[in-house]
Tab-separated table of C-alpha atoms and ligand atoms in Angstrom:
chain	number	residue	atom	x	y	z
A	255	UNK	CA	-38.013	-39.936	40.886
A	256	UNK	CA	-41.048	-38.478	39.259
A	257	UNK	CA	-44.406	-40.022	39.873
A	258	UNK	CA	-46.262	-41.578	37.004
A	259	UNK	CA	-49.012	-39.213	36.042
A	260	UNK	CA	-52.383	-40.527	35.003
A	261	UNK	CA	-52.699	-40.349	31.226
A	262	UNK	CA	-55.762	-38.385	30.197
A	263	UNK	CA	-58.146	-40.366	28.045
A	264	UNK	CA	-58.250	-37.565	25.491
A	265	UNK	CA	-55.964	-34.607	24.923
A	266	UNK	CA	-56.829	-31.477	26.827
A	267	UNK	CA	-58.504	-28.742	24.809
A	268	UNK	CA	-55.970	-26.250	23.480
A	269	UNK	CA	-55.669	-23.342	25.866
A	270	UNK	CA	-57.707	-20.315	24.915
A	271	UNK	CA	-55.660	-17.236	23.964
A	272	UNK	CA	-54.910	-15.745	27.376
A	273	UNK	CA	-55.781	-12.154	28.015
A	274	UNK	CA	-52.781	-9.902	27.610
A	275	UNK	CA	-51.001	-9.085	30.833
A	276	UNK	CA	-49.233	-6.103	29.328
A	277	UNK	CA	-49.241	-4.476	25.931
A	278	UNK	CA	-48.081	-1.618	23.807
A	279	UNK	CA	-51.304	-0.767	22.038
A	280	UNK	CA	-50.720	0.904	18.687
A	281	UNK	CA	-53.623	2.711	17.075
A	282	UNK	CA	-53.156	2.372	13.332
A	283	UNK	CA	-56.045	4.795	12.847
A	284	UNK	CA	-53.903	7.428	14.562
A	285	UNK	CA	-50.937	6.545	12.339
A	286	UNK	CA	-53.097	6.981	9.230
A	287	UNK	CA	-54.465	10.239	10.593
A	288	UNK	CA	-50.910	11.477	11.164
A	289	UNK	CA	-49.883	10.706	7.588
A	290	UNK	CA	-52.850	12.704	6.328
A	291	UNK	CA	-52.201	15.554	8.798
A	292	UNK	CA	-48.560	15.734	7.725
A	293	UNK	CA	-49.525	15.628	4.077
A	294	UNK	CA	-51.928	18.508	4.563
A	295	UNK	CA	-49.126	20.586	6.084
A	296	UNK	CA	-46.782	19.734	3.224
A	297	UNK	CA	-49.094	20.910	0.476
A	298	UNK	CA	-47.920	24.129	-1.134
A	299	UNK	CA	-50.030	27.098	-2.191
A	300	UNK	CA	-50.068	25.880	-5.798
A	301	UNK	CA	-51.374	22.467	-4.713
A	302	UNK	CA	-48.122	20.595	-5.273
A	303	UNK	CA	-46.489	18.725	-2.428
A	304	UNK	CA	-43.219	16.922	-1.836
A	305	UNK	CA	-43.328	13.141	-1.704
A	306	UNK	CA	-43.561	11.639	1.752
A	307	UNK	CA	-41.124	8.937	2.825
A	308	UNK	CA	-42.375	7.233	5.987
A	309	UNK	CA	-39.424	6.251	8.167
A	310	UNK	CA	-40.181	2.864	9.742
A	311	UNK	CA	-36.699	1.931	10.977
A	312	UNK	CA	-36.225	0.356	14.410
A	313	UNK	CA	-39.500	-1.571	14.116
A	314	UNK	CA	-41.307	1.658	13.279
A	315	UNK	CA	-39.901	3.348	16.390
A	316	UNK	CA	-41.188	0.397	18.407
A	317	UNK	CA	-44.677	0.500	16.889
A	318	UNK	CA	-44.328	-2.606	14.676
A	319	UNK	CA	-42.751	-2.113	11.244
A	320	UNK	CA	-45.003	-4.269	9.090
A	321	UNK	CA	-48.439	-3.139	10.329
A	322	UNK	CA	-47.267	0.478	10.442
A	323	UNK	CA	-45.810	0.274	6.920
A	324	UNK	CA	-49.113	-1.065	5.600
A	325	UNK	CA	-51.049	1.683	7.404
A	326	UNK	CA	-48.869	4.560	6.189
A	327	UNK	CA	-49.026	3.320	2.601
A	328	UNK	CA	-52.818	3.050	2.805
A	329	UNK	CA	-52.894	6.626	4.071
A	330	UNK	CA	-50.856	7.902	1.151
A	331	UNK	CA	-47.160	7.700	2.048
A	332	UNK	CA	-45.150	7.387	-1.171
A	333	UNK	CA	-42.116	5.500	0.054
A	334	UNK	CA	-40.635	3.790	3.094
A	335	UNK	CA	-37.286	4.522	4.702
A	336	UNK	CA	-35.220	2.328	7.010
A	337	UNK	CA	-31.673	2.358	8.328
A	338	UNK	CA	-30.687	-1.269	7.691
A	339	UNK	CA	-31.053	-3.405	4.586
A	340	UNK	CA	-32.231	-6.176	6.944
A	341	UNK	CA	-35.166	-3.954	7.920
A	342	UNK	CA	-36.045	-3.423	4.257
A	343	UNK	CA	-35.876	-7.167	3.605
A	344	UNK	CA	-38.255	-7.773	6.508
A	345	UNK	CA	-40.793	-5.483	4.819
A	346	UNK	CA	-40.347	-7.308	1.512
A	347	UNK	CA	-40.742	-10.687	3.226
A	348	UNK	CA	-44.100	-9.443	4.513
A	349	UNK	CA	-45.176	-8.730	0.947
A	350	UNK	CA	-44.744	-4.955	1.021
A	351	UNK	CA	-43.792	-3.871	-2.490
A	352	UNK	CA	-43.593	-0.059	-2.072
A	353	UNK	CA	-40.290	1.711	-2.777
A	354	UNK	CA	-37.910	1.349	0.188
A	355	UNK	CA	-34.617	3.119	0.847
A	356	UNK	CA	-32.013	1.803	3.336
A	357	UNK	CA	-29.067	4.022	4.238
A	358	UNK	CA	-26.833	2.676	6.999
A	359	UNK	CA	-24.464	-0.060	5.905
A	360	UNK	CA	-21.416	-2.001	7.018
A	361	UNK	CA	-18.908	-4.194	5.188
A	362	UNK	CA	-21.289	-7.090	5.843
A	363	UNK	CA	-24.479	-5.520	4.468
A	364	UNK	CA	-26.151	-7.920	2.008
A	365	UNK	CA	-26.259	-5.558	-0.983
A	366	UNK	CA	-26.983	-8.361	-3.473
A	367	UNK	CA	-30.047	-9.433	-1.483
A	368	UNK	CA	-31.108	-5.790	-1.318
A	369	UNK	CA	-30.908	-5.408	-5.095
A	370	UNK	CA	-32.763	-8.655	-5.703
A	371	UNK	CA	-35.499	-7.349	-3.404
A	372	UNK	CA	-35.622	-4.012	-5.234
A	373	UNK	CA	-34.360	-2.010	-2.251
A	374	UNK	CA	-32.838	1.393	-3.027
A	375	UNK	CA	-29.566	2.126	-1.258
A	376	UNK	CA	-28.182	5.217	0.360
A	377	UNK	CA	-24.505	5.516	-0.491
A	378	UNK	CA	-22.173	7.447	1.824
A	379	UNK	CA	-18.733	6.900	0.287
A	380	UNK	CA	-16.926	5.844	-2.862
A	381	UNK	CA	-16.087	2.503	-1.219
A	382	UNK	CA	-19.738	1.888	-0.496
A	383	UNK	CA	-20.623	2.792	-4.069
A	384	UNK	CA	-18.088	0.259	-5.369
A	385	UNK	CA	-19.515	-2.466	-3.115
A	386	UNK	CA	-23.036	-1.693	-4.361
A	387	UNK	CA	-21.856	-1.683	-7.995
A	388	UNK	CA	-20.088	-5.018	-7.485
A	389	UNK	CA	-23.334	-6.468	-6.126
A	390	UNK	CA	-25.209	-5.037	-9.113
A	391	UNK	CA	-22.771	-6.719	-11.486
A	392	UNK	CA	-23.038	-10.000	-9.573
A	393	UNK	CA	-26.825	-10.194	-9.614
A	394	UNK	CA	-27.321	-8.502	-12.968
A	395	UNK	CA	-29.555	-5.744	-11.647
A	396	UNK	CA	-29.037	-2.017	-11.728
A	397	UNK	CA	-28.781	-0.464	-8.240
A	398	UNK	CA	-30.989	2.518	-7.463
A	399	UNK	CA	-28.845	4.744	-5.242
A	400	UNK	CA	-29.361	7.922	-3.254
A	401	UNK	CA	-26.102	9.694	-2.495
A	402	UNK	CA	-25.989	10.611	1.186
A	403	UNK	CA	-24.066	13.801	1.788
A	404	UNK	CA	-22.699	15.027	5.101
A	405	UNK	CA	-23.747	18.666	5.263
A	406	UNK	CA	-22.635	19.156	8.840
A	407	UNK	CA	-24.094	16.433	11.057
A	408	UNK	CA	-20.857	14.484	10.907
A	409	UNK	CA	-22.463	11.034	10.867
A	410	UNK	CA	-22.727	8.838	7.767
A	411	UNK	CA	-22.647	10.639	4.457
A	412	UNK	CA	-20.010	11.907	2.068
A	413	UNK	CA	-18.084	15.045	3.063
A	414	UNK	CA	-18.004	17.851	0.467
A	415	UNK	CA	-14.307	17.326	-0.270
A	416	UNK	CA	-14.884	13.663	-1.177
A	417	UNK	CA	-18.019	14.281	-3.217
A	418	UNK	CA	-16.526	15.173	-6.629
A	419	UNK	CA	-14.691	11.841	-6.805
A	420	UNK	CA	-17.779	9.943	-5.669
A	421	UNK	CA	-19.886	11.794	-8.249
A	422	UNK	CA	-17.431	11.047	-11.068
A	423	UNK	CA	-17.385	7.372	-10.173
A	424	UNK	CA	-21.195	7.326	-9.956
A	425	UNK	CA	-21.364	8.836	-13.446
A	426	UNK	CA	-19.062	6.138	-14.835
A	427	UNK	CA	-21.046	3.354	-13.164
A	428	UNK	CA	-24.292	4.886	-14.359
A	429	UNK	CA	-22.946	4.923	-17.936
A	430	UNK	CA	-22.133	1.224	-17.474
A	431	UNK	CA	-25.725	0.603	-16.451
A	432	UNK	CA	-24.784	-0.611	-12.982
A	433	UNK	CA	-26.293	2.217	-10.944
A	434	UNK	CA	-29.039	4.785	-11.281
A	435	UNK	CA	-28.388	7.859	-9.153
A	436	UNK	CA	-32.004	8.607	-8.346
A	437	UNK	CA	-31.553	10.720	-5.256
A	438	UNK	CA	-29.374	12.912	-3.096
A	439	UNK	CA	-30.059	13.419	0.572
A	440	UNK	CA	-28.689	14.670	3.850
A	441	UNK	CA	-29.787	14.810	7.483
A	442	UNK	CA	-30.266	17.854	9.714
A	443	UNK	CA	-28.680	18.296	13.134
A	444	UNK	CA	-30.690	21.016	14.872
A	445	UNK	CA	-34.027	21.263	13.053
A	446	UNK	CA	-35.754	20.396	16.341
A	447	UNK	CA	-34.463	23.716	17.698
A	448	UNK	CA	-36.091	26.220	15.322
A	449	UNK	CA	-34.255	29.107	16.993
A	450	UNK	CA	-31.021	27.688	15.569
A	451	UNK	CA	-32.135	28.484	12.013
A	452	UNK	CA	-28.707	29.691	10.921
A	453	UNK	CA	-27.123	26.312	11.490
A	454	UNK	CA	-29.932	24.634	9.564
A	455	UNK	CA	-29.557	27.236	6.809
A	456	UNK	CA	-25.847	26.402	6.575
A	457	UNK	CA	-26.721	22.734	6.090
A	458	UNK	CA	-29.300	23.679	3.467
A	459	UNK	CA	-26.641	25.656	1.587
A	460	UNK	CA	-24.208	22.744	1.721
A	461	UNK	CA	-26.973	20.460	0.481
A	462	UNK	CA	-27.682	22.664	-2.537
A	463	UNK	CA	-23.962	22.675	-3.318
A	464	UNK	CA	-23.813	18.882	-3.083
A	465	UNK	CA	-26.756	18.506	-5.467
A	466	UNK	CA	-24.899	20.847	-7.823
A	467	UNK	CA	-21.761	18.689	-7.717
A	468	UNK	CA	-23.758	15.627	-8.754
A	469	UNK	CA	-25.479	17.520	-11.557
A	470	UNK	CA	-22.155	18.887	-12.837
A	471	UNK	CA	-20.751	15.352	-12.907
A	472	UNK	CA	-23.617	14.246	-15.126
A	473	UNK	CA	-25.672	12.459	-12.456
A	474	UNK	CA	-28.345	14.989	-11.523
A	475	UNK	CA	-30.434	13.510	-8.720
A	476	UNK	CA	-34.151	13.483	-9.499
A	477	UNK	CA	-35.196	13.234	-5.832
A	478	UNK	CA	-33.595	15.654	-3.376
A	479	UNK	CA	-34.521	15.139	0.277
A	480	UNK	CA	-33.331	16.831	3.432
A	481	UNK	CA	-36.226	17.381	5.842
A	482	UNK	CA	-36.961	15.169	8.879
A	483	UNK	CA	-40.096	15.593	11.030
A	484	UNK	CA	-39.066	18.918	12.605
A	485	UNK	CA	-38.166	20.447	9.233
A	486	UNK	CA	-41.284	18.977	7.637
A	487	UNK	CA	-43.312	20.815	10.304
A	488	UNK	CA	-41.495	24.147	10.366
A	489	UNK	CA	-39.295	24.618	7.290
A	490	UNK	CA	-41.350	24.451	4.065
A	491	UNK	CA	-38.366	25.964	2.258
A	492	UNK	CA	-36.484	22.700	2.900
A	493	UNK	CA	-39.112	20.260	1.672
A	494	UNK	CA	-37.489	19.852	-1.770
A	495	UNK	CA	-38.791	16.787	-3.673
A	496	UNK	CA	-39.429	14.578	-0.661
A	497	UNK	CA	-39.477	14.683	3.142
A	498	UNK	CA	-38.419	11.799	5.401
A	499	UNK	CA	-40.786	11.679	8.337
A	500	UNK	CA	-40.415	9.347	11.298
A	501	UNK	CA	-41.491	10.695	14.670
A	502	UNK	CA	-44.502	12.592	13.370
A	503	UNK	CA	-46.052	9.383	12.006
A	504	UNK	CA	-46.259	8.116	15.548
A	505	UNK	CA	-47.991	11.257	16.746
A	506	UNK	CA	-45.081	12.615	18.754
A	507	UNK	CA	-43.618	16.108	18.699
A	508	UNK	CA	-39.913	16.638	18.068
A	509	UNK	CA	-39.965	20.027	19.801
A	510	UNK	CA	-39.364	20.438	23.523
A	511	UNK	CA	-42.413	22.030	25.102
A	512	UNK	CA	-44.643	21.772	22.025
A	513	UNK	CA	-47.342	19.128	21.988
A	514	UNK	CA	-48.171	16.921	18.995
A	515	UNK	CA	-51.723	18.281	19.077
A	516	UNK	CA	-50.351	21.714	18.097
A	517	UNK	CA	-49.446	20.118	14.781
A	518	UNK	CA	-52.648	18.099	14.460
A	519	UNK	CA	-50.869	14.849	15.356
A	520	UNK	CA	-52.259	12.051	17.544
A	521	UNK	CA	-50.029	9.777	19.673
A	522	UNK	CA	-50.389	6.184	18.492
A	523	UNK	CA	-48.844	4.142	21.313
A	524	UNK	CA	-50.248	3.368	24.757
A	525	UNK	CA	-48.268	1.312	27.283
A	526	UNK	CA	-50.755	-0.602	29.402
A	527	UNK	CA	-51.049	-3.304	32.028
A	528	UNK	CA	-53.053	-3.949	35.214
A	529	UNK	CA	-52.271	-3.679	38.909
A	530	UNK	CA	-50.625	-6.922	40.015
A	531	UNK	CA	-50.816	-6.332	43.752
A	532	UNK	CA	-52.145	-3.753	46.188
A	533	UNK	CA	-50.658	-3.373	49.676
A	534	UNK	CA	-51.695	-1.266	52.621
A	535	UNK	CA	-48.517	-0.301	54.478
A	536	UNK	CA	-47.521	1.855	57.404
A	537	UNK	CA	-44.843	4.530	57.706
A	538	UNK	CA	-41.243	3.548	57.062
A	539	UNK	CA	-41.980	0.863	54.493
A	540	UNK	CA	-39.018	0.495	52.134
A	541	UNK	CA	-39.894	0.610	48.467
A	542	UNK	CA	-37.792	-1.347	45.980
A	543	UNK	CA	-34.014	-1.714	45.604
A	544	UNK	CA	-31.815	0.719	47.452
A	545	UNK	CA	-34.733	1.969	49.586
A	546	UNK	CA	-34.710	5.141	47.536
A	547	UNK	CA	-38.237	5.748	48.761
A	548	UNK	CA	-39.728	5.039	52.171
A	549	UNK	CA	-43.317	5.697	53.083
A	550	UNK	CA	-43.795	8.522	55.562
A	551	UNK	CA	-47.269	7.533	56.719
A	552	UNK	CA	-50.040	5.043	56.100
A	553	UNK	CA	-50.502	4.541	52.402
A	554	UNK	CA	-51.355	2.012	49.719
A	555	UNK	CA	-48.758	0.797	47.254
A	556	UNK	CA	-49.752	-0.550	43.854
A	557	UNK	CA	-47.525	-2.977	41.976
A	558	UNK	CA	-47.085	-2.347	38.250
A	559	UNK	CA	-45.754	-5.448	36.464
A	560	UNK	CA	-43.513	-3.625	33.973
A	561	UNK	CA	-39.826	-2.862	34.402
A	562	UNK	CA	-36.643	-2.065	32.608
A	563	UNK	CA	-36.630	-5.426	30.836
A	564	UNK	CA	-39.805	-4.168	29.196
A	565	UNK	CA	-38.121	-0.908	28.253
A	566	UNK	CA	-39.378	1.211	31.141
A	567	UNK	CA	-36.332	3.331	31.993
A	568	UNK	CA	-34.816	2.395	35.348
A	569	UNK	CA	-34.089	6.018	36.165
A	570	UNK	CA	-37.639	7.276	35.583
A	571	UNK	CA	-38.600	7.455	39.262
A	572	UNK	CA	-41.525	9.810	39.943
A	573	UNK	CA	-42.962	9.464	36.444
A	574	UNK	CA	-46.754	9.752	36.244
A	575	UNK	CA	-48.907	6.632	35.937
A	576	UNK	CA	-52.665	6.366	35.411
A	577	UNK	CA	-54.348	3.784	37.649
A	578	UNK	CA	-58.008	3.464	36.896
A	579	UNK	CA	-58.723	7.052	35.975
A	580	UNK	CA	-56.355	8.556	38.508
A	581	UNK	CA	-52.866	9.949	37.949
A	582	UNK	CA	-50.359	8.854	40.583
A	583	UNK	CA	-46.560	8.644	40.689
A	584	UNK	CA	-43.983	5.892	40.408
A	585	UNK	CA	-42.003	5.568	43.647
A	586	UNK	CA	-38.662	3.904	44.321
A	587	UNK	CA	-36.390	2.179	41.854
A	588	UNK	CA	-37.879	0.726	38.725
A	589	UNK	CA	-36.719	-2.889	38.724
A	590	UNK	CA	-36.308	-5.363	35.893
A	591	UNK	CA	-39.890	-6.586	35.950
A	592	UNK	CA	-41.878	-4.308	38.212
A	593	UNK	CA	-42.196	-1.025	40.043
A	594	UNK	CA	-44.515	0.594	42.557
A	595	UNK	CA	-46.878	3.507	42.587
A	596	UNK	CA	-48.041	5.357	45.689
A	597	UNK	CA	-51.840	5.263	45.638
A	598	UNK	CA	-52.254	7.242	48.880
A	599	UNK	CA	-53.998	6.253	52.140
A	600	UNK	CA	-57.532	6.510	50.772
A	601	UNK	CA	-56.915	4.331	47.713
A	602	UNK	CA	-59.789	2.186	46.521
A	603	UNK	CA	-57.921	0.587	43.621
A	604	UNK	CA	-57.810	-3.179	43.422
A	605	UNK	CA	-55.716	-5.864	41.806
A	606	UNK	CA	-56.626	-5.998	38.127
A	607	UNK	CA	-57.416	-2.319	37.735
A	608	UNK	CA	-56.146	-0.890	34.439
A	609	UNK	CA	-52.790	0.880	34.438
A	610	UNK	CA	-51.460	3.132	31.681
A	611	UNK	CA	-47.942	4.543	31.758
A	612	UNK	CA	-48.539	6.768	28.776
A	613	UNK	CA	-51.059	7.024	25.977
A	614	UNK	CA	-54.078	8.920	24.789
A	615	UNK	CA	-56.548	7.195	27.160
A	616	UNK	CA	-54.865	8.679	30.223
A	617	UNK	CA	-53.524	11.726	28.427
A	618	UNK	CA	-50.072	11.068	29.912
A	619	UNK	CA	-47.631	11.854	27.102
A	620	UNK	CA	-44.644	9.633	26.355
A	621	UNK	CA	-42.739	12.886	26.884
A	622	UNK	CA	-43.530	12.762	30.625
A	623	UNK	CA	-41.716	9.431	30.900
A	624	UNK	CA	-38.947	10.656	28.623
A	625	UNK	CA	-38.464	13.705	30.826
A	626	UNK	CA	-38.405	11.597	34.008
A	627	UNK	CA	-35.719	9.452	32.348
A	628	UNK	CA	-33.644	12.366	31.058
A	629	UNK	CA	-34.208	11.339	27.458
A	630	UNK	CA	-36.466	12.112	24.480
A	631	UNK	CA	-39.749	10.637	23.278
A	632	UNK	CA	-37.927	9.031	20.325
A	633	UNK	CA	-35.980	6.790	22.709
A	634	UNK	CA	-38.877	6.138	25.049
A	635	UNK	CA	-41.134	4.472	22.468
A	636	UNK	CA	-38.300	2.820	20.526
A	637	UNK	CA	-36.927	1.070	23.600
A	638	UNK	CA	-40.155	-0.723	24.580
A	639	UNK	CA	-38.805	-4.259	24.452
A	640	UNK	CA	-39.995	-7.325	22.554
A	641	UNK	CA	-41.238	-8.744	25.879
A	642	UNK	CA	-44.190	-6.373	25.565
A	643	UNK	CA	-46.673	-7.597	22.945
A	644	UNK	CA	-47.670	-4.991	20.379
A	645	UNK	CA	-51.411	-4.963	19.867
A	646	UNK	CA	-52.540	-3.156	16.756
A	647	UNK	CA	-55.976	-1.653	16.910
A	648	UNK	CA	-57.758	0.649	14.582
A	649	UNK	CA	-59.893	3.252	16.267
A	650	UNK	CA	-61.547	3.837	12.888
A	651	UNK	CA	-62.670	0.187	12.710
A	652	UNK	CA	-64.808	-0.693	15.752
A	653	UNK	CA	-64.392	-4.107	17.325
A	654	UNK	CA	-60.849	-4.502	16.097
A	655	UNK	CA	-59.145	-5.142	19.399
A	656	UNK	CA	-56.885	-7.991	20.303
A	657	UNK	CA	-56.405	-8.869	16.660
A	658	UNK	CA	-53.128	-8.379	14.959
A	659	UNK	CA	-51.135	-9.242	18.041
A	660	UNK	CA	-47.473	-9.282	17.174
B	770	PLP	C1	-34.349	8.541	11.512
B	770	PLP	C2	-34.131	9.371	10.326
B	770	PLP	C3	-35.158	10.206	9.833
B	770	PLP	C4	-36.453	10.445	10.564
B	770	PLP	O1	-36.280	11.459	11.518
B	770	PLP	P1	-37.529	12.020	12.358
B	770	PLP	O2	-36.985	13.135	13.149
B	770	PLP	O3	-38.007	10.879	13.188
B	770	PLP	O4	-38.555	12.433	11.367
B	770	PLP	C5	-34.939	10.851	8.636
B	770	PLP	N1	-33.774	10.707	7.972
B	770	PLP	C6	-32.760	9.947	8.424
B	770	PLP	C7	-31.510	9.860	7.643
B	770	PLP	C8	-32.892	9.264	9.629
B	770	PLP	O5	-31.886	8.524	10.080
């Protein structure tokens, strides 16, 4: 039986917005800077430059698709790229009207909704083209398509042997007014390893051949695009009419052992929280599941309230962490909600002190966590889970902190 609680004479004041316990801070000023830095590198000697498609799939690699899309467009990106039609529709629902291309579909992809929302579609096969054309007929709108060709990566995209039939069908559907073949594109497999130039060159050759097949069929693509971030940074010969840049927007480097700063890029995301507990312990103290770490002497353990449910990789033991201004190491298993850092016997840190796992404040790169987890920076930032609030700040606009929480 529950007790009867006294009824307050007037409703309690609404709770104030609580301070954030943990956050992925995203500096939109850095994102804008990165667009401009990339643009500067894309400009050719004669002053012309390819168009820049900003790839904001996967919630802008974990940075928040809608605020990032707005920022990149303000900074001069020409178009947006996403994998899923659903991601494109989310941008449209937020009022973003810029050209968007979506390229990874299934039998259940809502092509009609895409066409009604003016979303351009990558098309990887004749069957996909027919489904898009059927949607165009149903809604009475011409589909803008970019033919995706497989030039060696082996993922989605049309293989060279299937391309002539696809091109012929595209020409017939274009004559009917159901499709407009605006673009042709392909994706590179090893551009992040510049020493493997021959393999990239082979893809470039296959891409030129594919563009030729479309032209010969009477559907010459007006926008050819092949380069991702690594090729945008190192292969000006592959820039064609447009580059599709993802990782670079977020200020991360696609090259092992080369920092983003080398390319004039600034990391945008910082993963931050505060110390939740501080414990002075003696030797032999077990630390987290499996006792994979035991203290060997007197020390101080700090509790970081982030874990694998937040996207911190469980395997990233020994990754660096900034506590206050000091760099220390994660010790023991990273659990679902929390992990520990060894602050050493002389620690003066206290509960509430700021903690940064990676980000420009501490200078710890996302790559350090990626390396500790045996993965790449792409995965590290993309996997930060929805449990961690994204806080969008703009270093260029003072006082803009805590707003734009998403
Ligand atoms: C994700 C993706 C990109 C962006 O790649 P980055 O290396 O992040 O620049 C470009 N094109 C396609 C087809 C993609 O899937």
